[in-house]
Coordinates of N, CA and C in Angstrom, one line a residue:
M144 N 0.8 -0.9 0.1 CA 0.2 0.1 0.0 C 0.8 1.5 -0.1
A145 N 0.7 2.4 -1.0 CA 1.5 3.6 -1.0 C 1.2 4.3 0.4
P146 N 2.0 5.1 0.8 CA 2.2 5.9 1.6 C 0.8 6.8 1.6
S147 N 0.1 7.1 3.0 CA -0.9 8.2 2.8 C -0.7 8.9 4.5
F148 N -1.1 10.2 4.3 CA -0.9 11.0 5.4 C -2.3 10.7 6.0
T149 N -2.3 10.7 7.3 CA -3.4 10.6 8.1 C -3.6 11.8 8.8
K150 N -2.8 12.4 8.9 CA -2.6 13.6 9.8 C -1.3 14.6 8.9
A151 N -1.7 15.6 8.6 CA -0.4 16.3 7.4 C -0.2 17.9 8.4
L152 N 1.4 18.0 7.6 CA 1.9 19.2 8.6 C 0.9 20.3 8.5
R153 N 0.6 21.1 9.9 CA 0.0 22.3 9.6 C 1.2 23.5 9.9
D154 N 0.7 24.7 9.2 CA 1.3 25.6 9.6 C 1.6 26.1 10.9
I155 N 2.4 26.7 11.7 CA 3.1 27.1 12.9 C 3.9 28.5 12.9
D156 N 2.9 29.2 13.7 CA 3.7 30.5 13.9 C 4.1 30.6 15.2
S157 N 5.5 31.2 15.6 CA 6.4 30.8 16.4 C 7.1 31.9 16.4
V158 N 8.1 32.0 17.6 CA 9.1 33.0 18.2 C 10.6 32.5 18.0
I159 N 11.2 33.4 18.2 CA 12.8 33.0 18.6 C 12.8 32.5 19.9
N160 N 14.4 31.2 19.8 CA 14.6 30.8 21.0 C 13.5 30.0 21.8
V161 N 12.9 29.7 20.9 CA 11.9 28.5 21.7 C 12.2 27.0 21.3
F162 N 11.4 25.9 21.8 CA 11.4 24.5 21.1 C 10.3 24.5 20.2
C163 N 10.4 23.9 19.3 CA 9.7 23.6 17.8 C 9.6 22.5 17.6
Q164 N 8.1 21.6 17.4 CA 8.1 20.1 16.6 C 7.2 20.7 15.6
L165 N 7.8 19.8 14.3 CA 6.6 19.5 13.3 C 6.5 18.3 13.1
E166 N 5.1 17.6 13.2 CA 4.7 16.3 13.6 C 3.5 15.8 12.2
C167 N 3.6 14.9 11.7 CA 2.6 14.6 10.6 C 2.6 12.7 11.3
K168 N 1.6 12.2 10.5 CA 1.2 10.9 10.8 C 0.8 10.2 9.1
V169 N 1.7 9.0 9.1 CA 1.6 8.5 7.7 C 1.2 6.8 7.7
S170 N 0.4 6.4 7.1 CA 0.1 4.7 6.9 C 1.0 4.1 5.6
G171 N 1.1 2.9 5.5 CA 1.1 2.5 4.1 C 2.3 1.6 4.5
S172 N 2.4 0.5 3.5 CA 3.2 -0.9 3.8 C 4.7 -0.2 4.1
L173 N 5.5 -1.2 5.0 CA 6.4 -1.0 5.6 C 7.5 -1.9 4.6
P174 N 8.8 -2.0 4.5 CA 9.4 -0.9 5.1 C 9.1 0.7 4.4
M175 N 9.5 1.7 5.1 CA 9.2 2.9 4.4 C 10.0 4.2 5.0
Q176 N 10.7 4.7 4.1 CA 11.6 5.6 4.3 C 10.8 7.2 4.6
V177 N 11.1 8.0 5.4 CA 10.7 9.4 5.6 C 12.0 10.2 5.5
V178 N 11.7 11.3 4.7 CA 12.7 12.5 4.1 C 12.3 14.1 4.7
W179 N 13.0 14.4 5.1 CA 12.5 16.1 5.6 C 13.0 17.0 4.7
F180 N 12.5 17.8 4.1 CA 13.0 18.9 3.3 C 12.6 20.3 3.9
K181 N 13.4 21.5 3.6 CA 13.1 22.7 3.9 C 13.3 23.7 2.7
N182 N 12.4 24.3 2.4 CA 12.3 25.1 0.9 C 13.5 24.2 0.0
D183 N 12.7 23.2 -0.2 CA 13.1 22.0 -0.9 C 14.7 21.4 -1.0
K184 N 15.0 21.8 0.1 CA 16.6 21.5 0.6 C 16.5 20.3 1.3
E185 N 17.2 19.1 1.4 CA 17.0 18.2 2.4 C 17.8 18.3 3.7
L186 N 17.1 18.0 4.6 CA 17.8 18.5 5.9 C 18.5 17.3 6.5
G187 N 19.4 17.6 7.3 CA 20.3 16.4 8.1 C 19.6 16.4 9.5
T188 N 20.5 15.9 10.2 CA 20.3 15.9 11.8 C 21.2 16.5 12.7
D189 N 22.1 17.4 11.7 CA 23.2 18.2 12.8 C 22.4 19.5 13.8
K190 N 21.1 19.8 13.0 CA 20.7 20.7 14.1 C 19.5 20.0 14.3
H191 N 18.9 19.3 13.2 CA 17.4 18.8 13.5 C 17.5 17.5 14.2
K192 N 16.4 17.1 15.1 CA 16.3 16.1 15.2 C 15.2 15.0 14.7
I193 N 15.2 14.0 14.3 CA 14.3 13.4 13.2 C 13.9 12.0 13.4
S194 N 12.6 11.7 13.8 CA 12.3 10.1 14.1 C 11.6 10.0 13.4
F195 N 11.1 8.8 12.9 CA 9.9 7.8 12.3 C 9.4 6.8 13.2
V196 N 8.5 6.9 14.3 CA 7.7 5.6 15.2 C 6.5 5.5 14.7
E197 N 6.2 4.5 14.7 CA 4.7 3.8 14.5 C 4.0 4.8 13.9
G198 N 4.5 5.1 12.7 CA 3.7 6.0 11.9 C 3.7 7.4 12.1
S199 N 4.2 7.8 12.9 CA 4.3 9.1 13.3 C 5.7 9.9 13.3
A200 N 6.0 10.8 12.0 CA 6.8 11.3 11.6 C 7.4 12.9 12.0
S201 N 8.2 12.9 12.9 CA 8.2 14.5 13.6 C 10.0 14.8 13.4
L202 N 10.1 16.4 13.1 CA 10.9 17.0 12.9 C 11.4 18.2 14.3
E203 N 12.2 18.1 14.8 CA 12.4 19.0 16.3 C 13.6 19.9 15.9
I204 N 13.2 21.0 16.3 CA 14.2 21.9 16.4 C 14.2 22.8 18.0
S205 N 15.4 22.8 18.4 CA 15.7 22.7 20.1 C 15.5 24.2 20.2
C206 N 16.2 25.4 19.1 CA 16.0 26.6 19.5 C 15.9 27.4 18.4
L207 N 14.6 27.8 18.1 CA 14.6 28.3 17.2 C 15.1 30.0 16.6
N208 N 15.7 30.3 15.2 CA 16.2 31.5 14.8 C 15.2 31.8 13.8
L209 N 15.8 33.4 13.4 CA 14.6 33.8 12.0 C 15.3 32.7 11.1
N210 N 16.5 32.2 11.1 CA 16.9 31.5 9.8 C 15.8 30.2 9.8
D211 N 15.1 29.8 10.6 CA 14.6 28.6 10.6 C 13.5 28.7 9.8
A212 N 12.8 30.0 9.6 CA 11.1 30.1 9.1 C 11.6 29.5 7.7
G213 N 10.5 28.8 6.9 CA 10.1 28.5 5.3 C 8.9 27.1 5.6
I214 N 9.3 26.7 3.8 CA 8.1 25.7 3.7 C 9.2 24.6 4.2
Y215 N 8.1 23.8 5.1 CA 9.0 22.3 5.5 C 8.0 21.3 4.5
T216 N 8.6 20.3 4.2 CA 8.1 19.0 3.4 C 8.8 17.8 4.2
C217 N 7.5 17.0 4.6 CA 7.5 15.4 5.1 C 7.6 14.7 3.4
R218 N 8.4 13.8 3.2 CA 8.0 13.1 2.1 C 8.4 11.4 2.6
A219 N 7.4 10.7 2.4 CA 7.4 9.1 2.7 C 7.3 8.5 1.5
T220 N 8.2 7.2 1.6 CA 8.4 6.5 -0.1 C 8.5 5.0 0.6
N221 N 7.5 4.2 0.0 CA 7.9 2.7 0.2 C 7.7 2.1 -1.0
S222 N 7.9 0.8 -1.2 CA 7.9 0.1 -2.6 C 6.4 0.6 -3.6
A223 N 5.8 0.6 -2.8 CA 4.5 1.2 -4.0 C 4.4 2.5 -4.3
G224 N 5.1 3.5 -3.7 CA 5.0 4.7 -4.2 C 5.7 5.9 -3.0
S225 N 5.1 7.0 -3.2 CA 5.8 8.1 -2.4 C 4.8 9.4 -2.4
K226 N 4.6 10.1 -1.4 CA 3.9 11.2 -1.1 C 4.4 11.8 0.1
E227 N 3.9 13.4 -0.2 CA 4.6 14.4 0.9 C 3.4 15.4 1.2
C228 N 3.9 15.8 2.3 CA 2.8 17.0 2.7 C 3.5 18.0 3.1
K229 N 3.1 19.4 3.0 CA 3.6 20.4 3.3 C 3.4 21.4 4.8
G230 N 4.2 22.1 5.6 CA 4.0 23.1 6.3 C 4.4 24.1 6.3
N231 N 4.3 25.4 6.4 CA 5.2 26.7 6.6 C 5.0 27.0 8.0
L232 N 6.3 27.2 8.6 CA 7.0 27.9 9.6 C 7.3 29.1 9.5
T233 N 6.5 30.2 10.3 CA 7.2 31.4 10.7 C 7.6 31.7 12.0
V234 N 8.8 32.3 12.1 CA 9.1 32.8 13.0 C 9.5 34.4 13.3
K235 N 9.1 35.0 14.6 CA 8.9 36.1 14.4 C 9.7 36.5 15.4
E236 N 10.7 37.9 15.7 CA 11.1 38.1 16.8 C 10.4 39.1 17.5
P237 N 9.9 39.0 18.9 CA 9.3 39.8 19.7 C 10.2 41.6 19.9
P238 N 9.6 42.5 20.2 CA 10.6 43.6 20.4 C 11.6 43.4 21.6
S239 N 13.0 44.1 21.2 CA 13.4 44.6 22.6 C 14.3 45.7 21.9
F240 N 14.5 46.4 23.3 CA 15.5 47.9 23.0 C 16.7 47.7 22.9
T241 N 17.3 48.4 21.8 CA 18.7 48.4 21.7 C 19.5 49.9 22.2
A242 N 18.5 50.7 22.7 CA 18.8 51.9 23.2 C 17.9 52.3 23.9
K243 N 18.0 53.0 25.5 CA 16.8 53.4 26.1 C 17.1 54.6 26.4
P244 N 15.4 55.8 26.3 CA 16.0 57.0 26.9 C 16.4 57.3 27.9
D245 N 17.1 58.5 28.3 CA 18.0 58.7 29.6 C 16.9 59.6 30.5
S246 N 16.9 59.4 31.6 CA 16.3 60.6 32.4 C 17.0 61.8 32.2
Q247 N 16.5 63.1 32.4 CA 16.9 64.2 32.8 C 16.4 65.1 33.1
D248 N 16.8 66.2 33.4 CA 16.5 67.3 33.9 C 16.5 68.6 33.6
A249 N 15.5 69.2 33.5 CA 15.2 70.6 32.4 C 15.0 71.7 33.2
L250 N 15.5 72.7 32.4 CA 15.0 74.3 33.0 C 13.2 74.5 32.2
P251 N 12.3 75.3 32.8 CA 11.6 75.7 32.4 C 11.3 76.5 31.2
G252 N 10.8 76.2 30.2 CA 10.9 76.6 28.8 C 11.7 76.0 27.7
S253 N 12.2 75.2 28.6 CA 13.3 74.3 27.5 C 12.4 73.1 26.6
T254 N 13.2 72.4 26.0 CA 12.9 71.4 24.9 C 13.4 70.1 25.7
V255 N 12.5 69.1 25.9 CA 13.0 68.0 26.3 C 13.0 66.8 25.3
C256 N 13.9 66.3 24.8 CA 14.1 65.2 23.6 C 14.3 63.5 24.2
L257 N 13.3 62.7 24.2 CA 13.7 61.3 24.6 C 13.7 60.2 23.4
K258 N 14.7 59.5 23.3 CA 15.0 58.8 22.0 C 15.0 57.5 22.6
T259 N 14.9 56.3 21.4 CA 14.9 55.0 21.6 C 15.2 54.1 20.7
T260 N 15.9 53.1 20.4 CA 15.9 52.4 19.1 C 15.9 50.8 19.8
F261 N 15.2 50.3 18.7 CA 14.6 48.8 19.1 C 14.6 48.0 17.8
K262 N 14.6 46.8 18.0 CA 14.9 45.6 16.9 C 13.1 44.6 17.2
G263 N 13.0 44.0 16.2 CA 11.6 43.0 16.2 C 11.2 42.9 14.8
T264 N 10.5 41.7 14.8 CA 9.7 41.7 13.1 C 8.5 42.8 12.9
P265 N 8.6 43.2 12.3 CA 7.4 44.3 11.7 C 6.3 43.6 11.1
P266 N 5.2 44.5 11.2 CA 5.2 45.8 11.6 C 5.0 46.3 13.2
L267 N 5.6 46.9 13.5 CA 6.1 47.2 14.9 C 5.2 48.5 15.2
S268 N 4.3 48.5 16.3 CA 3.7 49.3 16.9 C 4.4 50.0 18.2
I269 N 4.5 51.5 18.0 CA 5.1 52.3 19.1 C 4.0 53.5 19.6
K270 N 4.2 53.3 21.1 CA 3.2 54.4 21.7 C 4.0 55.0 22.3
W271 N 3.8 56.1 23.1 CA 4.6 57.0 24.1 C 3.3 57.3 25.3
Y272 N 3.8 57.1 26.6 CA 2.7 57.5 27.6 C 3.4 58.5 28.6
K273 N 2.9 59.2 29.2 CA 3.2 60.2 30.6 C 2.1 59.3 31.4
G274 N 2.8 58.5 32.3 CA 2.2 57.5 33.5 C 1.3 56.6 32.5
V275 N -0.1 56.8 32.9 CA -0.9 55.8 31.7 C -1.5 56.5 30.6
E276 N -1.6 57.9 30.4 CA -2.0 58.5 29.6 C -1.0 58.5 28.1
E277 N -1.9 57.9 27.3 CA -1.2 58.0 25.9 C -0.8 59.3 25.5
L278 N 0.2 59.6 24.8 CA 0.7 61.1 24.3 C 0.2 60.8 22.6
K279 N -0.2 62.0 21.7 CA -0.2 62.1 20.6 C 0.5 63.5 20.6
T280 N 0.9 63.7 19.2 CA 1.8 64.9 18.5 C 0.4 66.0 18.9
D281 N 0.9 67.0 19.3 CA -0.1 68.0 19.5 C 0.8 69.4 19.6
G282 N 0.5 70.6 19.9 CA 1.4 71.9 20.0 C 2.3 71.8 21.5
S283 N 2.1 70.5 22.0 CA 3.3 71.1 23.4 C 4.4 69.5 22.9
C284 N 4.0 68.7 22.3 CA 5.2 67.5 21.9 C 4.5 66.6 20.2
Y285 N 5.9 66.2 20.2 CA 5.8 65.8 19.0 C 6.6 64.3 19.0
I286 N 5.7 63.4 18.4 CA 6.1 61.7 18.1 C 6.8 61.6 17.0
A287 N 8.2 61.1 16.9 CA 8.7 60.7 15.8 C 8.6 59.4 15.5
K288 N 8.3 58.4 14.4 CA 8.4 56.9 14.4 C 9.1 56.4 13.3
Q289 N 9.8 55.7 13.2 CA 10.5 55.2 12.1 C 11.0 53.6 12.3
N290 N 11.0 53.2 11.7 CA 11.0 51.5 11.5 C 11.6 51.0 13.3
T291 N 12.8 51.6 13.0 CA 13.7 50.6 14.1 C 14.0 52.0 15.5
E292 N 13.1 53.0 15.4 CA 13.7 53.9 16.4 C 12.7 55.0 16.5
S293 N 12.4 55.9 17.5 CA 11.3 56.6 17.8 C 11.9 57.9 18.7
S294 N 11.3 59.0 18.6 CA 11.5 59.9 19.9 C 10.3 60.4 20.4
L295 N 10.4 61.1 21.3 CA 9.3 62.1 21.9 C 9.9 63.6 22.0
E296 N 9.6 64.6 21.9 CA 9.9 66.1 21.9 C 9.0 66.7 22.8
L297 N 9.3 67.2 23.9 CA 8.2 68.0 24.8 C 9.1 69.4 24.5
Y298 N 7.9 70.4 24.3 CA 8.5 71.9 24.0 C 7.8 72.6 24.9
A299 N 8.8 73.7 25.5 CA 8.5 74.7 26.5 C 7.8 74.0 27.8
V300 N 8.8 73.1 28.0 CA 8.4 72.3 29.3 C 8.0 73.2 30.6
K301 N 7.1 72.7 31.6 CA 6.6 73.5 32.5 C 6.8 72.4 33.8
T302 N 6.9 72.7 35.1 CA 7.0 71.8 36.4 C 6.0 70.7 35.9
S303 N 4.8 71.1 35.7 CA 3.4 69.9 35.3 C 4.0 68.8 34.6
D304 N 5.0 69.0 33.8 CA 5.5 67.9 32.7 C 6.3 67.0 33.5
S305 N 7.0 67.5 34.6 CA 7.6 66.2 35.6 C 6.8 65.0 35.4
G306 N 7.7 64.2 35.5 CA 7.0 62.6 35.5 C 7.6 61.5 34.9
Y307 N 7.0 60.2 34.6 CA 7.7 59.3 34.2 C 7.2 59.1 32.9
Y308 N 7.8 58.8 31.6 CA 7.7 58.5 30.1 C 8.0 57.4 30.1
V309 N 7.1 56.7 29.2 CA 7.3 55.2 28.8 C 6.9 55.1 27.2
C310 N 7.7 54.5 27.0 CA 7.5 54.1 25.1 C 7.4 52.4 25.6
K311 N 6.4 52.3 24.7 CA 5.7 50.9 24.6 C 5.9 50.4 23.0
V312 N 6.4 49.5 22.9 CA 6.6 48.7 21.5 C 6.2 47.2 21.6
S313 N 5.5 47.0 20.3 CA 5.0 45.6 20.3 C 4.4 45.2 18.8
N314 N 4.6 44.1 18.8 CA 4.2 43.3 17.4 C 3.3 41.9 17.7
T315 N 2.9 41.3 16.8 CA 2.5 40.0 17.0 C 2.9 39.0 17.9
A316 N 4.3 39.5 18.0 CA 5.1 38.5 18.8 C 5.4 38.8 20.4
G317 N 5.0 40.0 20.4 CA 4.9 40.3 21.9 C 5.1 42.1 22.5
A318 N 5.2 42.4 23.4 CA 5.2 43.6 23.6 C 6.2 44.1 24.9
L319 N 7.0 45.3 24.8 CA 8.1 45.3 25.5 C 7.8 47.0 26.1
E320 N 8.0 47.6 27.3 CA 8.3 49.0 27.4 C 9.5 49.4 28.2
C321 N 9.9 50.7 27.9 CA 10.8 51.1 28.8 C 10.7 52.8 29.1
S322 N 11.2 53.3 29.9 CA 10.6 54.5 30.7 C 11.9 55.5 31.1
A323 N 11.6 56.7 31.2 CA 12.7 57.8 31.7 C 11.9 58.9 32.6
N324 N 12.7 59.2 33.4 CA 12.0 60.3 34.0 C 12.4 61.6 34.1
V325 N 11.3 62.6 33.6 CA 11.9 64.1 33.5 C 11.4 64.8 34.5
F326 N 12.5 65.5 34.9 CA 11.9 66.4 36.1 C 12.4 67.9 35.7
V327 N 11.6 68.5 35.7 CA 11.4 70.1 35.3 C 11.7 70.8 36.7
K328 N 12.8 71.7 36.9 CA 13.0 72.2 37.7 C 12.3 73.5 38.1
G329 N 11.6 73.7 39.4 CA 10.7 74.6 39.3 C 11.1 76.1 39.8
L330 N 10.4 77.0 38.7 CA 10.6 78.5 39.1 C 9.6 79.0 40.2
H331 N 10.2 79.2 41.4 CA 9.5 80.2 42.5 C 9.6 81.5 42.6
S332 N 8.9 82.4 42.9 CA 8.6 83.8 43.1 C 8.0 83.9 44.6
F333 N 8.8 84.8 45.5 CA 8.3 84.5 47.0 C 8.2 86.2 47.0
Y334 N 7.2 86.6 47.8 CA 7.0 87.9 48.2 C 6.9 88.2 49.9
L335 N 8.1 88.5 50.3 CA 8.0 88.5 51.7 C 7.8 90.0 52.4
Y336 N 7.1 90.0 53.4 CA 6.7 91.4 54.3 C 7.0 90.8 55.6
K337 N 7.9 91.9 56.3 CA 8.2 92.0 57.6 C 8.9 90.6 57.9
S338 N 9.4 90.1 57.0 CA 10.6 88.5 57.4 C 12.0 88.8 56.5
N339 N 12.7 88.5 57.3 CA 13.9 88.4 56.4 C 14.7 87.2 56.1
M340 N 13.9 86.0 56.1 CA 14.3 84.7 56.5 C 13.1 84.1 55.7
F341 N 13.7 83.1 55.0 CA 12.8 81.8 54.1 C 13.8 80.9 53.9
L342 N 13.0 79.8 54.5 CA 13.5 78.3 54.0 C 12.5 77.5 53.6
G343 N 13.3 76.8 52.3 CA 12.6 76.2 51.2 C 13.5 74.9 50.8
F344 N 12.8 73.8 49.6 CA 13.1 72.7 49.5 C 13.2 72.8 47.8
L345 N 14.4 72.4 47.2 CA 14.1 72.4 46.0 C 14.8 71.4 45.6
R346 N 14.3 70.4 45.3 CA 14.1 68.6 44.9 C 15.2 68.4 46.2
H347 N 16.3 68.1 46.0 CA 17.0 67.4 47.1 C 17.9 68.6 48.2
T348 N 17.6 69.6 47.7 CA 18.3 70.7 48.1 C 17.2 71.8 49.2
C349 N 18.2 71.9 50.4 CA 17.4 72.9 51.2 C 17.9 74.6 51.2
L350 N 17.4 75.5 51.3 CA 17.8 76.6 51.1 C 17.3 77.3 51.9
L351 N 18.0 78.3 52.7 CA 17.8 79.1 53.6 C 18.3 80.7 53.1
I352 N 17.3 81.5 53.1 CA 17.2 82.6 52.0 C 17.1 84.0 52.8
I353 N 18.2 84.6 53.4 CA 18.5 86.0 54.5 C 18.0 87.4 53.7
F354 N 17.4 88.0 54.0 CA 17.0 89.5 53.2 C 17.4 90.5 54.3
F355 N 17.8 91.6 53.6 CA 18.1 92.8 54.5 C 17.1 93.8 54.0
K356 N 16.2 93.8 53.6 CA 15.0 94.7 53.1 C 13.6 94.3 53.4
S357 N 12.9 95.3 53.9 CA 11.4 94.4 54.2 C 10.8 94.1 53.2
Y358 N 11.0 94.4 51.9 CA 10.0 93.8 50.6 C 11.4 93.3 49.8
R359 N 10.9 91.9 49.1 CA 12.1 91.5 48.3 C 11.2 90.6 47.2
T360 N 11.3 90.4 46.0 CA 11.0 89.5 45.4 C 12.2 88.5 44.9
C361 N 12.1 87.2 45.0 CA 13.5 86.3 45.0 C 12.7 85.4 44.0
S362 N 13.6 84.8 42.9 CA 13.7 84.0 42.3 C 14.6 82.6 42.4
I363 N 14.1 81.6 42.2 CA 15.1 80.4 42.8 C 15.1 79.2 41.3
Y364 N 16.0 79.1 41.0 CA 16.1 78.0 40.0 C 16.7 76.5 40.5

């Protein structure tokens, strides 16, 4: 009896650095020879574990990489004939950052630019957030997106712009995010009357200011 597949290969979507098994089942007269191909090129056992036991043919790849993607063929042959089935293996790379944005201190009114670079199987979705609020390009900020990099520019920053900014990159294989802290140094003005001392705090600094006139306006950066 010529070979026939009772369970054909199926298409598989997977990601890099994981185990993968391609399996099919074949019936027919013994002895039977089973050979595997990738993109019509016969595969050996140097990287792949190939087995054929009790009608079950399998090919195992211990750690997938992007080069493993392709069309796989299992061909079964005996004295009565030959039969083959095919399956497509797609291997994707989840996003990963190659450079993350640096936290920054800024003066009021200045421009802050946060940059990041990344890699992963396209198409990649890139989104920026301040805390949990998604940011969009408007008069106060501009978001640039390219294939493997993105930047967020904040214009004329003020103290309320201080906080954690998050870049989230995702594709069909996964999602990843990184963050940076922006601290806009406060600009404070004080009008003092009948007092010649002021004790204040600016981030990690304690300030003691002594005045020698009854009225004074003071600006601290």
